[in-house]
mmCIF file of C-alpha atoms in Angstrom:
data_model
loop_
_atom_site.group_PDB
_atom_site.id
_atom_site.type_symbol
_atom_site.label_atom_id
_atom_site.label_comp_id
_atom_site.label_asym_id
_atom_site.label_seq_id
_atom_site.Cartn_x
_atom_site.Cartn_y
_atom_site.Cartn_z
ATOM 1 C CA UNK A 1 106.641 5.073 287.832
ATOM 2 C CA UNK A 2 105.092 5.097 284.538
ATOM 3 C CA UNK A 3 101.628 6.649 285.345
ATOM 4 C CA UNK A 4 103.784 9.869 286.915
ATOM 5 C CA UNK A 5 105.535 9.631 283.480
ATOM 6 C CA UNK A 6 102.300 9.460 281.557
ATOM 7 C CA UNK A 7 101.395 12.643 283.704
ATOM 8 C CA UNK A 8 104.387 14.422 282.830
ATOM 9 C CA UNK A 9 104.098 13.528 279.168
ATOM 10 C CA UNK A 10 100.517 14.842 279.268
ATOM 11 C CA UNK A 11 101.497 18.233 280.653
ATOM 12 C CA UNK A 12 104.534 18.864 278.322
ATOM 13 C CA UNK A 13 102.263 17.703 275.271
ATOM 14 C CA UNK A 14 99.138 20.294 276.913
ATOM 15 C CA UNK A 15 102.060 23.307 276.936
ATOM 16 C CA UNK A 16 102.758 22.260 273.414
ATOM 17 C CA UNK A 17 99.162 22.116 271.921
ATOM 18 C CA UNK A 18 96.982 23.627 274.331
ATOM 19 C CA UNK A 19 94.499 20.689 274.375
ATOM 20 C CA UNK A 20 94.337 17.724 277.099
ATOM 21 C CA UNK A 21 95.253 14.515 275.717
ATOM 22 C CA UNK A 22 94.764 11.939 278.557
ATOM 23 C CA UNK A 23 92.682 9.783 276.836
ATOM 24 C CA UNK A 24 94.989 9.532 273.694
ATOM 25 C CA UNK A 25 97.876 8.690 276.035
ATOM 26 C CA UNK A 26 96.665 6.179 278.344
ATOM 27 C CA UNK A 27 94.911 4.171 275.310
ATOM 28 C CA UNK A 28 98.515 3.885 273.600
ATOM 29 C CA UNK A 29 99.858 3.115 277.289
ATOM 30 C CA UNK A 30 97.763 0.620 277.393
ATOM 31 C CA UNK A 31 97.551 -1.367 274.465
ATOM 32 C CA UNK A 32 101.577 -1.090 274.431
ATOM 33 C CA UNK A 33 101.517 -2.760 277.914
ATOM 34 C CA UNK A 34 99.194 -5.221 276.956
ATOM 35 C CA UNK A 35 101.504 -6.224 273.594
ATOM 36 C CA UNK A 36 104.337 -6.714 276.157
ATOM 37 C CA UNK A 37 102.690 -9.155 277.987
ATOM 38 C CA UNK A 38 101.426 -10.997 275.105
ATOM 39 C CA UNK A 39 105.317 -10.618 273.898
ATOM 40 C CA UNK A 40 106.292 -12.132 277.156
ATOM 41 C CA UNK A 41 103.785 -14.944 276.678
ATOM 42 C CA UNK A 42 104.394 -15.980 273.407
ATOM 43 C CA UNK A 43 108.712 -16.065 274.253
ATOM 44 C CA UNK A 44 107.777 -17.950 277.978
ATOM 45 C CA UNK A 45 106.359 -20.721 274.881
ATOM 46 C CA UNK A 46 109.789 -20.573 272.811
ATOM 47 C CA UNK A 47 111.866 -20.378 276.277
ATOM 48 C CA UNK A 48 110.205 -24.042 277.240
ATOM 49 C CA UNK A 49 110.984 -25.667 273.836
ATOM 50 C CA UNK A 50 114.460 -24.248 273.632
ATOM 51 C CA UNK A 51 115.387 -25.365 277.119
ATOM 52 C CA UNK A 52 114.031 -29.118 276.040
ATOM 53 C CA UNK A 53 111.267 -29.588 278.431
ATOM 54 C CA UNK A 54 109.203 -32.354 277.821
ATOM 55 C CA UNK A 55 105.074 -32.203 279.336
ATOM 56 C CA UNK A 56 105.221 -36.008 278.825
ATOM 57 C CA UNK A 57 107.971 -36.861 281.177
ATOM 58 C CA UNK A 58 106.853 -36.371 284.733
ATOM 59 C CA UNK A 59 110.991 -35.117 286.135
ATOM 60 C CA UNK A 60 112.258 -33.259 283.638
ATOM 61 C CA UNK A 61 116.357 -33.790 283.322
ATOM 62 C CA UNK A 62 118.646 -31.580 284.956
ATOM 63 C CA UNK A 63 120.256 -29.795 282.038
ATOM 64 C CA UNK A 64 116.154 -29.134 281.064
ATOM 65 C CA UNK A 65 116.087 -27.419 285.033
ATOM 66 C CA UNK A 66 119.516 -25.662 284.569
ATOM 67 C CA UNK A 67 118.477 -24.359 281.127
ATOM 68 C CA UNK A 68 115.082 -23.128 282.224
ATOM 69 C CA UNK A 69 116.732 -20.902 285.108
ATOM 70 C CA UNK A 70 119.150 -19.834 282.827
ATOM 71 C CA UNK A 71 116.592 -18.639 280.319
ATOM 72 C CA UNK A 72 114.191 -17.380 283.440
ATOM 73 C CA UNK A 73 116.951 -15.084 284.307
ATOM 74 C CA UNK A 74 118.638 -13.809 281.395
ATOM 75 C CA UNK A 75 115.979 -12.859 279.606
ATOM 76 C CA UNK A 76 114.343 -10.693 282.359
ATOM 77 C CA UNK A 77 117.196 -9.765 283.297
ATOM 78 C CA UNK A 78 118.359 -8.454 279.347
ATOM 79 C CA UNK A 79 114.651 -6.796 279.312
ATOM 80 C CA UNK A 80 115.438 -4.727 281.961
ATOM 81 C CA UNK A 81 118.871 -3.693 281.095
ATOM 82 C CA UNK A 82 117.595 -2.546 278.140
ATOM 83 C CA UNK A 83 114.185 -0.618 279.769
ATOM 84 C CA UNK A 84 117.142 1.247 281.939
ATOM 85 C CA UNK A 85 118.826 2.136 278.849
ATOM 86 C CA UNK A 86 115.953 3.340 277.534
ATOM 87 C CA UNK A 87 114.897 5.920 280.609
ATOM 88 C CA UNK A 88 118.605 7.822 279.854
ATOM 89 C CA UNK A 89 116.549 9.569 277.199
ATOM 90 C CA UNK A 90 113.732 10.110 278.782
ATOM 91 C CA UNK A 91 114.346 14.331 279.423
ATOM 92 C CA UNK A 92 111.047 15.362 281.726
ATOM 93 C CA UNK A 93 113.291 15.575 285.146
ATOM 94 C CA UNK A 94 111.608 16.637 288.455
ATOM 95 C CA UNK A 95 112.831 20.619 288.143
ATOM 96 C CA UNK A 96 111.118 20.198 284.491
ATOM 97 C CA UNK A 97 107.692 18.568 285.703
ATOM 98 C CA UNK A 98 107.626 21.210 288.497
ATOM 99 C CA UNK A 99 108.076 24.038 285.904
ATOM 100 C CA UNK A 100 105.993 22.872 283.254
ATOM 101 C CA UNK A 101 103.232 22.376 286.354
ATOM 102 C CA UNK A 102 103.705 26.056 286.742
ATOM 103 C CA UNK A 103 103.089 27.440 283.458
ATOM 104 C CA UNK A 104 100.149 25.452 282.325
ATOM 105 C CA UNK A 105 98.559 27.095 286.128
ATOM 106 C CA UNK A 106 99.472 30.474 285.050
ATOM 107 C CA UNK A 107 97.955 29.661 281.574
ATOM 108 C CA UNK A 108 94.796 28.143 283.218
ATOM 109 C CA UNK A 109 95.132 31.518 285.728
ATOM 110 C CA UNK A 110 95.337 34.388 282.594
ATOM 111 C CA UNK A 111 92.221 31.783 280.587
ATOM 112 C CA UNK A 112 90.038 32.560 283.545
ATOM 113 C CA UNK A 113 90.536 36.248 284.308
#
């Protein structure tokens, strides 16, 4: 869903400006998908100490387990409550896409003639 959002984004910021910005746009996609995941790697580390597990102990204890699902779930699960809350202000629907499609072509159409 995000690389048709990226698209959108690129149109609506090309009816703005006039210039393609593609590149500009998928290098900030990027390296803000790449600090999420090292986000989600360095709080998978705090999310093992907090729940107690111990690496030395071969069967970790069953308040360790239960706290480790807990944390598995919540936090996911809190992430993507709040990347839902987030899309209610994203304002680029499908009739808006469609019609910003349409201008830039007539643009492009009036450049060339």
């Amino acid at each position: 869903m995000t690389s048709s959002m990226l698209a959108d984004i690129c149109d609506l910021d090309e009816l703005k400006s006039g210039v393609r910005q593609e590149g500009m746009y998928g290098a900030v996609f990027a390296w803000v998908f790449k600090l999420g995941i090292s986000g989600v790697m360095i709080l998978s580390g705090y999310m093992m100490n907090w729940s107690g597990f111990d690496q030395s102990v071969a069967v970790q204890s069953v308040s360790t387990i239960f706290s480790l699902r807990i944390l598995y779930a919540l936090v996911p699960a809190v992430g993507m409550i709040i990347a839902i809350s987030t899309m209610a202000f994203y304002s680029i629907t499908k009739a808006r896409a469609l019609e910003i499609r349409k201008e830039l072509d007539i643009r492009k159409s009036l450049q060339t003639a």
